[in-house]
Amino acid sequence: MDLAYIPSPSTGVINLGPIPLRGYAFCIIIGVFVAVWYGNKRWIARGGTAGTVADIAVWAVPFGLVGGRLYHVITDYQLYFSEGENWVDAFKIWEGGLGIWGAIALGAVGAWIGCRRRGIPLPAYADAIAPGIAFAQAIGRWGNWFNQELYGRPTDLPWALKITESANREAGLYHPTFLYESLWCVGVAFLVIWADRRFKLGHGRAFALYVAAYCVGRAWIEYMRVDEAHHILGLRLNVWTAIGVFVLAVVYMVVSARVRPGREEIVEPKAAKEAVAVDKAAPKADGEDGDTDTDAEAVTDSRADSGKAADASDTAGTSGDPEASDGDVAHDADKGAGSAAKS
C-alpha cells in the first residue's frame, strides 16, 4: 500500500467559469506574466524605463513559443509524422510539447528584434529578464503535471508522482521530474539574483549564468526521464544539448568578463532624447541671456573705454597745463621785468 505520493490531477482542464482553459496553457500564461513583471522591476532598477520589457516581450514570447514547439516537433517527429499519427497534432501546442532550447533560441531572435526597435542592447535586456525566465520555467513545468507527462523512473519515495493509466502511459508511481525541475529553476533564479547583486554582472553575463546553471540541472533531470527520446552515444539528445549549451555559456561569461568588465549603463533612446532636448533648451536660454549680458558688457566696456579715454585726455591736458601756465607766468614775469627796466 502506498502511504504517500503526489496525486495527478483528474483532468488537464481548468474551468474559468464558462471558459475551459487547459492547465498547460494556464501555466504558460502565468509564467509569462511573472517573467515580464519581474523583468520590468529589474529593468527599472538598472536604470531603464517602465514598459520596455513588456514591449520587447511582445516579440520575444511568440517567437519563443514557436521555437519551443518547433524544437519539440523536430526532435520528436515520430509522435506526429509516423504511420498512424496525425500531423495536424503538431500544431496543438495547448496539449503540451515545448522544447526549452528552441524557446530560448528563437525567443532570443524575437527579443533582438524588439531591442533593435527600441535601440536597446540585447545583453542588457537579457540580464534583466534572466531570473524572471527561470521563475517562468518553474511555473511552466507544472503544465507537465496537468498533462501527466515527462515523469521519471518508477520509485517508491514518499514524494513519488502517481500516474493514472491511459493509452500512452502505464499507471504507477514515478519520480516527479516536473517538480525537480521546477524547484531547480527557482534555485537558479535566486542564484542569478544573488550573483548579480554581489558581482554586478553585466553585458549578458547574468543571462549566461542562468543558462549554465539551468543546463546542469537539466542534464541531471533528463537522465531520470523515461519518455521516448533520441540517443547519441548512450545519452539522450537533450543531455548532449545541455552539455554543449553549458560550455558555450561558461565560455561567454569568461570572455565577456575580460573584454567588458563591470556592468553597462542603461540609457534608453526615448529617455536620452528627452534629456538631450532639455539639455539643448537650457544652453539655448543661457546662450540668449549670455548674448544679452555680453552686449551689455560690451556697451559698458565701450562706455568705460570712452570714459577712460576722456580721463586720459583730461589727464594729459591737466599734465600739460602746469607747464603752459609756468611758461605763461615766466613770460609775464619777463614782460614785467622788462617794463620795470624800462621804467
Coordinates of N, CA and C in Angstrom, one line a residue, residues 65-265:
L65 N 7.6 30.7 -28.2 CA 6.6 29.6 -28.3 C 6.7 28.9 -29.6
V66 N 6.9 29.6 -30.7 CA 7.1 28.9 -32.0 C 8.4 28.1 -31.9
G67 N 9.5 28.7 -31.4 CA 10.8 28.0 -31.4 C 10.7 26.7 -30.5
G68 N 10.0 26.9 -29.3 CA 9.9 25.7 -28.4 C 9.1 24.6 -29.1
R69 N 8.0 25.0 -29.8 CA 7.2 23.9 -30.5 C 8.0 23.3 -31.6
L70 N 8.7 24.1 -32.4 CA 9.5 23.5 -33.5 C 10.5 22.6 -33.0
Y71 N 11.2 22.9 -31.9 CA 12.2 22.0 -31.4 C 11.6 20.7 -30.9
H72 N 10.5 20.8 -30.3 CA 9.8 19.6 -29.8 C 9.4 18.7 -31.0
V73 N 8.8 19.3 -32.0 CA 8.3 18.5 -33.1 C 9.4 17.9 -33.9
I74 N 10.5 18.7 -34.1 CA 11.6 18.2 -34.9 C 12.3 17.0 -34.1
T75 N 12.5 17.2 -32.8 CA 13.2 16.1 -32.1 C 12.3 14.9 -31.7
D76 N 11.0 15.1 -31.8 CA 10.1 14.0 -31.5 C 9.1 13.9 -32.7
Y77 N 9.7 13.9 -33.9 CA 8.8 13.9 -35.1 C 8.0 12.6 -35.2
Q78 N 8.5 11.5 -34.6 CA 7.7 10.3 -34.7 C 6.3 10.3 -34.1
L79 N 6.2 11.3 -33.1 CA 4.9 11.5 -32.5 C 3.8 12.1 -33.4
Y80 N 4.3 12.7 -34.5 CA 3.3 13.4 -35.4 C 3.4 12.9 -36.8
F81 N 4.5 12.3 -37.2 CA 4.6 12.0 -38.7 C 4.8 10.5 -38.9
S82 N 4.8 9.7 -37.9 CA 4.9 8.3 -38.1 C 3.5 7.7 -38.6
E83 N 3.6 6.5 -39.0 CA 2.4 5.9 -39.6 C 1.3 5.8 -38.5
G84 N 0.1 6.2 -38.8 CA -1.0 6.2 -37.9 C -1.1 7.4 -37.0
E85 N -0.2 8.3 -37.1 CA -0.2 9.6 -36.4 C -0.8 10.7 -37.2
N86 N -1.4 11.7 -36.6 CA -2.0 12.8 -37.3 C -1.1 14.0 -37.3
W87 N -0.5 14.4 -38.4 CA 0.4 15.5 -38.4 C -0.2 16.9 -37.9
V88 N -1.5 17.0 -38.0 CA -2.2 18.2 -37.5 C -1.9 18.4 -36.0
D89 N -1.7 17.3 -35.3 CA -1.5 17.4 -33.9 C -0.2 18.2 -33.5
A90 N 0.7 18.4 -34.5 CA 1.9 19.1 -34.3 C 1.6 20.6 -34.0
F91 N 0.4 21.0 -34.4 CA 0.1 22.4 -34.2 C -0.7 22.6 -32.8
K92 N -1.0 21.5 -32.2 CA -1.8 21.6 -30.9 C -0.9 21.9 -29.7
I93 N -0.4 23.1 -29.7 CA 0.6 23.4 -28.6 C 0.0 23.3 -27.2
W94 N -1.3 23.5 -27.1 CA -2.0 23.5 -25.8 C -2.0 22.1 -25.2
E95 N -1.8 21.1 -26.0 CA -1.8 19.8 -25.5 C -0.4 19.4 -24.9
G96 N 0.5 20.3 -24.9 CA 1.9 20.1 -24.4 C 2.9 19.8 -25.5
G97 N 4.1 20.0 -25.1 CA 5.2 19.8 -26.0 C 5.9 21.0 -26.4
L98 N 6.8 21.5 -25.6 CA 7.7 22.7 -25.9 C 9.1 22.3 -25.5
G99 N 10.0 22.6 -26.4 CA 11.5 22.4 -26.1 C 12.1 23.7 -25.6
I100 N 12.7 23.7 -24.4 CA 13.2 24.9 -23.9 C 14.3 25.5 -24.7
W101 N 15.1 24.6 -25.4 CA 16.3 25.1 -26.2 C 15.8 25.9 -27.4
G102 N 14.7 25.4 -28.0 CA 14.2 26.1 -29.2 C 13.5 27.4 -28.7
A103 N 12.9 27.3 -27.5 CA 12.2 28.5 -27.0 C 13.2 29.6 -26.7
I104 N 14.4 29.3 -26.1 CA 15.4 30.3 -25.8 C 16.0 30.8 -27.1
A105 N 16.3 29.9 -28.0 CA 17.0 30.3 -29.3 C 16.1 31.3 -30.1
L106 N 14.9 30.8 -30.4 CA 14.1 31.7 -31.2 C 13.5 32.9 -30.4
G107 N 13.3 32.7 -29.1 CA 12.9 33.8 -28.3 C 13.9 34.9 -28.3
A108 N 15.2 34.5 -28.3 CA 16.3 35.5 -28.3 C 16.2 36.3 -29.6
V109 N 15.8 35.6 -30.7 CA 15.7 36.3 -32.0 C 14.6 37.4 -31.9
G110 N 13.5 37.0 -31.3 CA 12.4 37.9 -31.1 C 12.8 39.1 -30.2
A111 N 13.5 38.8 -29.2 CA 14.0 39.8 -28.2 C 14.9 40.7 -28.9
W112 N 15.8 40.2 -29.8 CA 16.7 41.0 -30.6 C 16.0 42.0 -31.5
I113 N 14.9 41.5 -32.1 CA 14.2 42.4 -33.0 C 13.5 43.5 -32.1
G114 N 12.9 43.1 -31.0 CA 12.3 44.1 -30.1 C 13.3 45.1 -29.6
C115 N 14.5 44.7 -29.2 CA 15.6 45.5 -28.7 C 16.1 46.5 -29.8
R116 N 16.2 46.0 -31.0 CA 16.6 46.9 -32.1 C 15.6 48.0 -32.3
R117 N 14.4 47.7 -32.3 CA 13.3 48.7 -32.5 C 13.3 49.7 -31.4
R118 N 13.8 49.3 -30.2 CA 13.8 50.3 -29.1 C 15.2 50.9 -28.9
G119 N 16.2 50.4 -29.7 CA 17.5 50.9 -29.6 C 18.2 50.5 -28.3
I120 N 18.0 49.3 -27.8 CA 18.5 48.8 -26.6 C 19.4 47.6 -26.8
P121 N 20.6 47.5 -26.2 CA 21.4 46.3 -26.3 C 20.8 45.1 -25.8
L122 N 20.8 44.0 -26.6 CA 20.2 42.8 -26.2 C 20.8 42.2 -24.9
P123 N 22.1 42.2 -24.7 CA 22.7 41.6 -23.5 C 22.1 42.3 -22.2
A124 N 21.9 43.6 -22.2 CA 21.4 44.3 -21.1 C 20.0 43.8 -20.8
Y125 N 19.2 43.7 -21.8 CA 17.8 43.2 -21.6 C 17.8 41.8 -21.1
A126 N 18.7 40.9 -21.7 CA 18.7 39.5 -21.2 C 19.1 39.4 -19.8
D127 N 20.0 40.3 -19.3 CA 20.4 40.2 -17.9 C 19.2 40.6 -17.0
A128 N 18.5 41.5 -17.4 CA 17.3 42.0 -16.6 C 16.2 40.9 -16.5
I129 N 16.0 40.2 -17.6 CA 14.9 39.2 -17.7 C 15.3 37.8 -17.2
A130 N 16.6 37.5 -17.1 CA 17.1 36.2 -16.8 C 16.4 35.5 -15.6
P131 N 16.4 36.1 -14.4 CA 15.7 35.4 -13.3 C 14.2 35.2 -13.5
G132 N 13.6 36.2 -14.2 CA 12.2 36.0 -14.5 C 11.9 34.8 -15.4
I133 N 12.8 34.6 -16.3 CA 12.6 33.4 -17.2 C 12.7 32.1 -16.4
A134 N 13.6 32.1 -15.4 CA 13.8 30.9 -14.6 C 12.5 30.7 -13.8
F135 N 12.0 31.8 -13.2 CA 10.7 31.7 -12.5 C 9.6 31.2 -13.4
A136 N 9.5 31.7 -14.6 CA 8.5 31.3 -15.6 C 8.6 29.8 -15.9
Q137 N 9.9 29.3 -16.0 CA 10.1 27.9 -16.3 C 9.6 27.0 -15.1
A138 N 9.8 27.5 -13.9 CA 9.4 26.8 -12.7 C 7.9 26.7 -12.7
I139 N 7.2 27.7 -13.1 CA 5.7 27.7 -13.1 C 5.2 26.8 -14.3
G140 N 5.9 27.0 -15.5 CA 5.5 26.3 -16.6 C 5.6 24.8 -16.5
R141 N 6.6 24.3 -15.7 CA 6.7 22.8 -15.5 C 5.5 22.2 -14.9
W142 N 4.7 22.9 -14.2 CA 3.5 22.3 -13.6 C 2.5 22.0 -14.7
G143 N 2.7 22.5 -15.9 CA 1.8 22.1 -17.0 C 2.0 20.6 -17.3
N144 N 3.3 20.1 -17.1 CA 3.5 18.7 -17.3 C 2.8 17.9 -16.3
W145 N 2.6 18.4 -15.1 CA 1.8 17.7 -14.1 C 0.4 17.6 -14.5
F146 N -0.2 18.7 -15.1 CA -1.6 18.7 -15.5 C -1.7 17.6 -16.6
N147 N -0.7 17.5 -17.5 CA -0.8 16.6 -18.6 C -0.3 15.2 -18.3
Q148 N 0.2 15.0 -17.1 CA 0.8 13.7 -16.7 C 1.8 13.2 -17.7
E149 N 2.8 14.0 -17.9 CA 3.8 13.7 -18.9 C 5.2 14.0 -18.4
L150 N 6.2 13.5 -19.1 CA 7.6 13.8 -18.8 C 8.0 13.5 -17.3
Y151 N 7.5 12.4 -16.8 CA 7.9 11.9 -15.5 C 9.1 11.0 -15.5
G152 N 9.6 10.7 -14.4 CA 10.9 9.9 -14.3 C 10.7 8.4 -14.1
R153 N 11.7 7.8 -13.7 CA 11.7 6.3 -13.5 C 10.8 6.0 -12.3
P154 N 10.3 4.7 -12.3 CA 9.5 4.3 -11.1 C 10.2 4.4 -9.8
T155 N 9.5 4.8 -8.8 CA 10.1 4.9 -7.4 C 9.0 4.7 -6.4
D156 N 9.5 4.4 -5.2 CA 8.6 4.3 -4.0 C 8.9 5.3 -3.0
L157 N 9.5 6.4 -3.4 CA 9.8 7.5 -2.4 C 8.5 8.2 -2.0
P158 N 8.4 8.8 -0.8 CA 7.2 9.4 -0.3 C 6.7 10.5 -1.3
W159 N 7.5 11.1 -2.0 CA 7.1 12.2 -2.9 C 6.9 11.7 -4.4
A160 N 6.7 10.4 -4.5 CA 6.5 9.9 -5.9 C 5.3 10.4 -6.5
L161 N 5.3 10.5 -7.8 CA 4.1 11.0 -8.5 C 3.3 9.8 -9.0
K162 N 2.0 9.9 -8.7 CA 1.1 8.8 -9.1 C 0.5 9.2 -10.5
I163 N 0.8 8.3 -11.4 CA 0.3 8.4 -12.8 C -0.8 7.5 -13.1
T164 N -1.9 8.0 -13.6 CA -3.1 7.1 -14.0 C -2.9 6.5 -15.3
E165 N -3.5 5.4 -15.6 CA -3.3 4.7 -16.8 C -4.1 5.4 -18.0
S166 N -3.4 5.3 -19.1 CA -4.1 5.9 -20.3 C -3.5 5.1 -21.5
A167 N -3.9 5.6 -22.7 CA -3.4 4.9 -23.9 C -1.9 4.9 -24.1
N168 N -1.2 5.9 -23.6 CA 0.2 6.1 -23.9 C 1.0 6.0 -22.6
R169 N 0.5 5.6 -21.5 CA 1.2 5.5 -20.2 C 0.7 4.4 -19.3
E170 N 1.6 3.9 -18.5 CA 1.2 2.9 -17.5 C 1.0 3.5 -16.1
A171 N 0.0 3.0 -15.4 CA -0.2 3.5 -14.1 C 0.9 3.1 -13.2
G172 N 1.2 4.0 -12.2 CA 2.3 3.6 -11.3 C 2.8 4.9 -10.6
L173 N 3.8 4.7 -9.8 CA 4.5 5.8 -9.0 C 5.8 6.1 -9.7
Y174 N 6.1 7.3 -10.0 CA 7.3 7.7 -10.7 C 7.9 8.9 -10.1
H175 N 9.2 9.1 -10.4 CA 9.9 10.3 -10.0 C 9.2 11.6 -10.6
P176 N 8.8 12.5 -9.8 CA 8.1 13.8 -10.3 C 9.2 14.7 -10.9
T177 N 9.7 14.4 -12.0 CA 10.8 15.2 -12.6 C 10.3 16.6 -12.9
F178 N 9.0 16.8 -13.1 CA 8.5 18.2 -13.3 C 8.7 19.0 -12.0
L179 N 8.5 18.4 -10.9 CA 8.7 19.0 -9.6 C 10.2 19.3 -9.4
Y180 N 11.1 18.3 -9.7 CA 12.5 18.5 -9.5 C 13.0 19.7 -10.4
E181 N 12.5 19.8 -11.6 CA 13.0 20.9 -12.5 C 12.4 22.2 -12.0
S182 N 11.1 22.2 -11.5 CA 10.5 23.4 -11.0 C 11.3 24.0 -9.9
L183 N 11.7 23.1 -8.9 CA 12.5 23.6 -7.8 C 13.8 24.0 -8.2
W184 N 14.4 23.3 -9.1 CA 15.8 23.7 -9.6 C 15.7 25.1 -10.3
C185 N 14.7 25.3 -11.0 CA 14.6 26.7 -11.7 C 14.4 27.8 -10.7
V186 N 13.7 27.5 -9.6 CA 13.6 28.5 -8.5 C 15.0 28.8 -7.9
G187 N 15.7 27.7 -7.7 CA 17.1 27.9 -7.2 C 18.0 28.6 -8.1
V188 N 17.8 28.4 -9.4 CA 18.6 29.1 -10.4 C 18.3 30.6 -10.4
A189 N 17.0 30.9 -10.3 CA 16.6 32.3 -10.3 C 17.2 33.0 -9.1
F190 N 17.2 32.4 -7.9 CA 17.8 33.1 -6.7 C 19.3 33.1 -6.9
L191 N 19.9 32.2 -7.5 CA 21.4 32.2 -7.7 C 21.7 33.4 -8.6
V192 N 21.0 33.6 -9.7 CA 21.3 34.7 -10.6 C 21.1 36.0 -9.9
I193 N 20.0 36.1 -9.1 CA 19.7 37.4 -8.3 C 20.9 37.7 -7.4
W194 N 21.3 36.7 -6.6 CA 22.4 36.9 -5.7 C 23.7 37.3 -6.4
A195 N 24.0 36.5 -7.4 CA 25.3 36.8 -8.1 C 25.3 38.1 -8.8
D196 N 24.1 38.5 -9.3 CA 24.0 39.8 -10.0 C 24.2 41.0 -9.0
R197 N 23.7 40.8 -7.8 CA 23.9 41.8 -6.7 C 25.3 41.8 -6.2
R198 N 25.9 40.6 -6.1 CA 27.2 40.5 -5.5 C 28.3 41.0 -6.4
F199 N 28.2 40.6 -7.7 CA 29.3 40.8 -8.6 C 28.9 41.8 -9.7
K200 N 27.8 42.4 -9.7 CA 27.4 43.4 -10.7 C 27.5 42.9 -12.1
L201 N 26.9 41.8 -12.4 CA 27.0 41.2 -13.7 C 26.4 42.0 -14.8
G202 N 27.1 42.1 -15.9 CA 26.6 42.9 -17.0 C 27.0 42.3 -18.3
H203 N 26.5 43.0 -19.4 CA 26.9 42.6 -20.8 C 26.5 41.1 -21.1
G204 N 25.4 40.7 -20.5 CA 24.8 39.3 -20.8 C 25.3 38.2 -19.9
R205 N 26.2 38.6 -18.9 CA 26.7 37.5 -18.0 C 25.7 37.0 -17.0
A206 N 24.7 37.7 -16.6 CA 23.7 37.2 -15.7 C 22.8 36.2 -16.5
F207 N 22.5 36.5 -17.7 CA 21.8 35.5 -18.6 C 22.6 34.3 -18.8
A208 N 23.9 34.4 -19.1 CA 24.7 33.3 -19.3 C 24.8 32.4 -18.1
L209 N 24.8 33.0 -16.9 CA 24.8 32.3 -15.6 C 23.5 31.5 -15.5
Y210 N 22.4 32.1 -15.8 CA 21.1 31.4 -15.8 C 21.2 30.2 -16.7
V211 N 21.7 30.4 -17.9 CA 21.7 29.3 -18.9 C 22.6 28.1 -18.4
A212 N 23.8 28.5 -17.9 CA 24.7 27.5 -17.4 C 24.2 26.7 -16.2
A213 N 23.6 27.4 -15.3 CA 23.0 26.8 -14.1 C 21.8 25.9 -14.5
Y214 N 21.0 26.3 -15.4 CA 19.9 25.5 -15.8 C 20.3 24.3 -16.5
C215 N 21.4 24.4 -17.3 CA 21.9 23.2 -18.0 C 22.3 22.1 -17.1
V216 N 22.9 22.5 -16.0 CA 23.4 21.5 -15.0 C 22.2 20.6 -14.5
G217 N 21.2 21.3 -14.1 CA 20.0 20.6 -13.6 C 19.3 19.9 -14.6
R218 N 19.2 20.4 -15.8 CA 18.5 19.8 -16.9 C 19.2 18.5 -17.3
A219 N 20.5 18.5 -17.3 CA 21.2 17.2 -17.7 C 20.9 16.1 -16.7
W220 N 20.9 16.5 -15.4 CA 20.6 15.5 -14.3 C 19.2 15.0 -14.4
I221 N 18.2 15.9 -14.6 CA 16.8 15.5 -14.6 C 16.5 14.8 -15.9
E222 N 17.1 15.2 -17.0 CA 16.9 14.5 -18.3 C 17.3 13.0 -18.2
Y223 N 18.4 12.8 -17.4 CA 18.9 11.4 -17.2 C 17.9 10.5 -16.5
M224 N 17.0 11.1 -15.7 CA 16.0 10.4 -14.9 C 14.7 10.1 -15.7
R225 N 14.5 10.8 -16.8 CA 13.2 10.6 -17.5 C 13.2 9.3 -18.3
V226 N 11.9 8.9 -18.5 CA 11.8 7.6 -19.2 C 11.0 7.7 -20.5
D227 N 10.6 9.0 -20.9 CA 9.8 9.1 -22.1 C 10.8 8.9 -23.3
E228 N 10.2 8.6 -24.4 CA 11.0 8.3 -25.6 C 11.8 9.5 -26.0
A229 N 13.1 9.2 -26.4 CA 14.0 10.3 -26.9 C 15.1 9.7 -27.7
H230 N 15.7 10.5 -28.6 CA 16.8 10.0 -29.4 C 18.0 10.0 -28.5
H231 N 18.8 9.0 -28.8 CA 20.1 8.8 -28.0 C 21.3 8.9 -28.9
I232 N 22.3 9.5 -28.4 CA 23.6 9.6 -29.1 C 24.7 9.1 -28.2
L233 N 25.4 8.1 -28.5 CA 26.5 7.5 -27.7 C 26.0 7.2 -26.3
G234 N 24.8 6.7 -26.2 CA 24.2 6.3 -25.0 C 23.5 7.4 -24.1
L235 N 23.6 8.6 -24.6 CA 23.0 9.7 -23.8 C 21.8 10.3 -24.6
R236 N 20.8 10.8 -23.9 CA 19.7 11.4 -24.6 C 20.1 12.7 -25.3
L237 N 19.4 13.0 -26.4 CA 19.8 14.2 -27.2 C 19.8 15.4 -26.3
N238 N 18.8 15.6 -25.4 CA 18.8 16.8 -24.6 C 19.9 16.9 -23.6
V239 N 20.5 15.7 -23.2 CA 21.7 15.8 -22.4 C 22.8 16.4 -23.1
W240 N 23.1 15.9 -24.3 CA 24.1 16.5 -25.2 C 23.9 17.9 -25.4
T241 N 22.7 18.3 -25.7 CA 22.4 19.7 -25.9 C 22.7 20.5 -24.6
A242 N 22.3 20.0 -23.5 CA 22.6 20.7 -22.2 C 24.1 20.9 -22.0
I243 N 24.9 19.9 -22.3 CA 26.3 19.9 -22.2 C 26.9 21.0 -23.1
G244 N 26.5 21.0 -24.4 CA 27.0 21.9 -25.3 C 26.7 23.4 -25.0
V245 N 25.4 23.6 -24.6 CA 25.0 24.9 -24.2 C 25.7 25.4 -23.0
F246 N 25.9 24.5 -22.0 CA 26.6 24.8 -20.8 C 28.0 25.3 -21.1
V247 N 28.7 24.6 -22.0 CA 30.1 25.0 -22.3 C 30.1 26.4 -23.0
L248 N 29.2 26.7 -23.9 CA 29.1 28.0 -24.6 C 28.8 29.1 -23.6
A249 N 27.9 28.8 -22.6 CA 27.5 29.8 -21.6 C 28.7 30.2 -20.7
V250 N 29.5 29.2 -20.3 CA 30.7 29.4 -19.5 C 31.7 30.2 -20.2
V251 N 32.0 29.8 -21.5 CA 33.0 30.5 -22.3 C 32.6 31.9 -22.5
Y252 N 31.3 32.2 -22.7 CA 30.8 33.6 -22.9 C 31.1 34.4 -21.6
M253 N 30.8 33.8 -20.5 CA 31.0 34.5 -19.2 C 32.4 34.9 -19.0
V254 N 33.3 33.9 -19.3 CA 34.8 34.2 -19.1 C 35.3 35.3 -20.0
V255 N 35.0 35.1 -21.3 CA 35.4 36.1 -22.3 C 34.8 37.4 -22.1
S256 N 33.5 37.5 -21.8 CA 32.9 38.7 -21.6 C 33.4 39.5 -20.4
A257 N 33.8 38.8 -19.4 CA 34.3 39.4 -18.2 C 35.7 40.0 -18.4
R258 N 36.4 39.4 -19.4 CA 37.7 40.0 -19.7 C 37.6 41.2 -20.7
V259 N 36.7 41.0 -21.6 CA 36.6 42.1 -22.7 C 35.8 43.3 -22.2
R260 N 34.7 43.0 -21.5 CA 33.8 44.0 -21.0 C 33.5 43.9 -19.5
P261 N 34.5 44.2 -18.6 CA 34.2 44.0 -17.2 C 33.2 45.0 -16.7
G262 N 32.6 44.7 -15.6 CA 31.6 45.6 -15.0 C 30.3 45.5 -15.6
R263 N 29.4 46.4 -15.3 CA 28.0 46.5 -15.8 C 27.8 47.7 -16.6
E264 N 27.2 47.6 -17.8 CA 26.9 48.7 -18.6 C 25.8 49.6 -18.1
E265 N 25.9 50.8 -18.5 CA 24.8 51.8 -18.0 C 23.7 51.8 -19.1

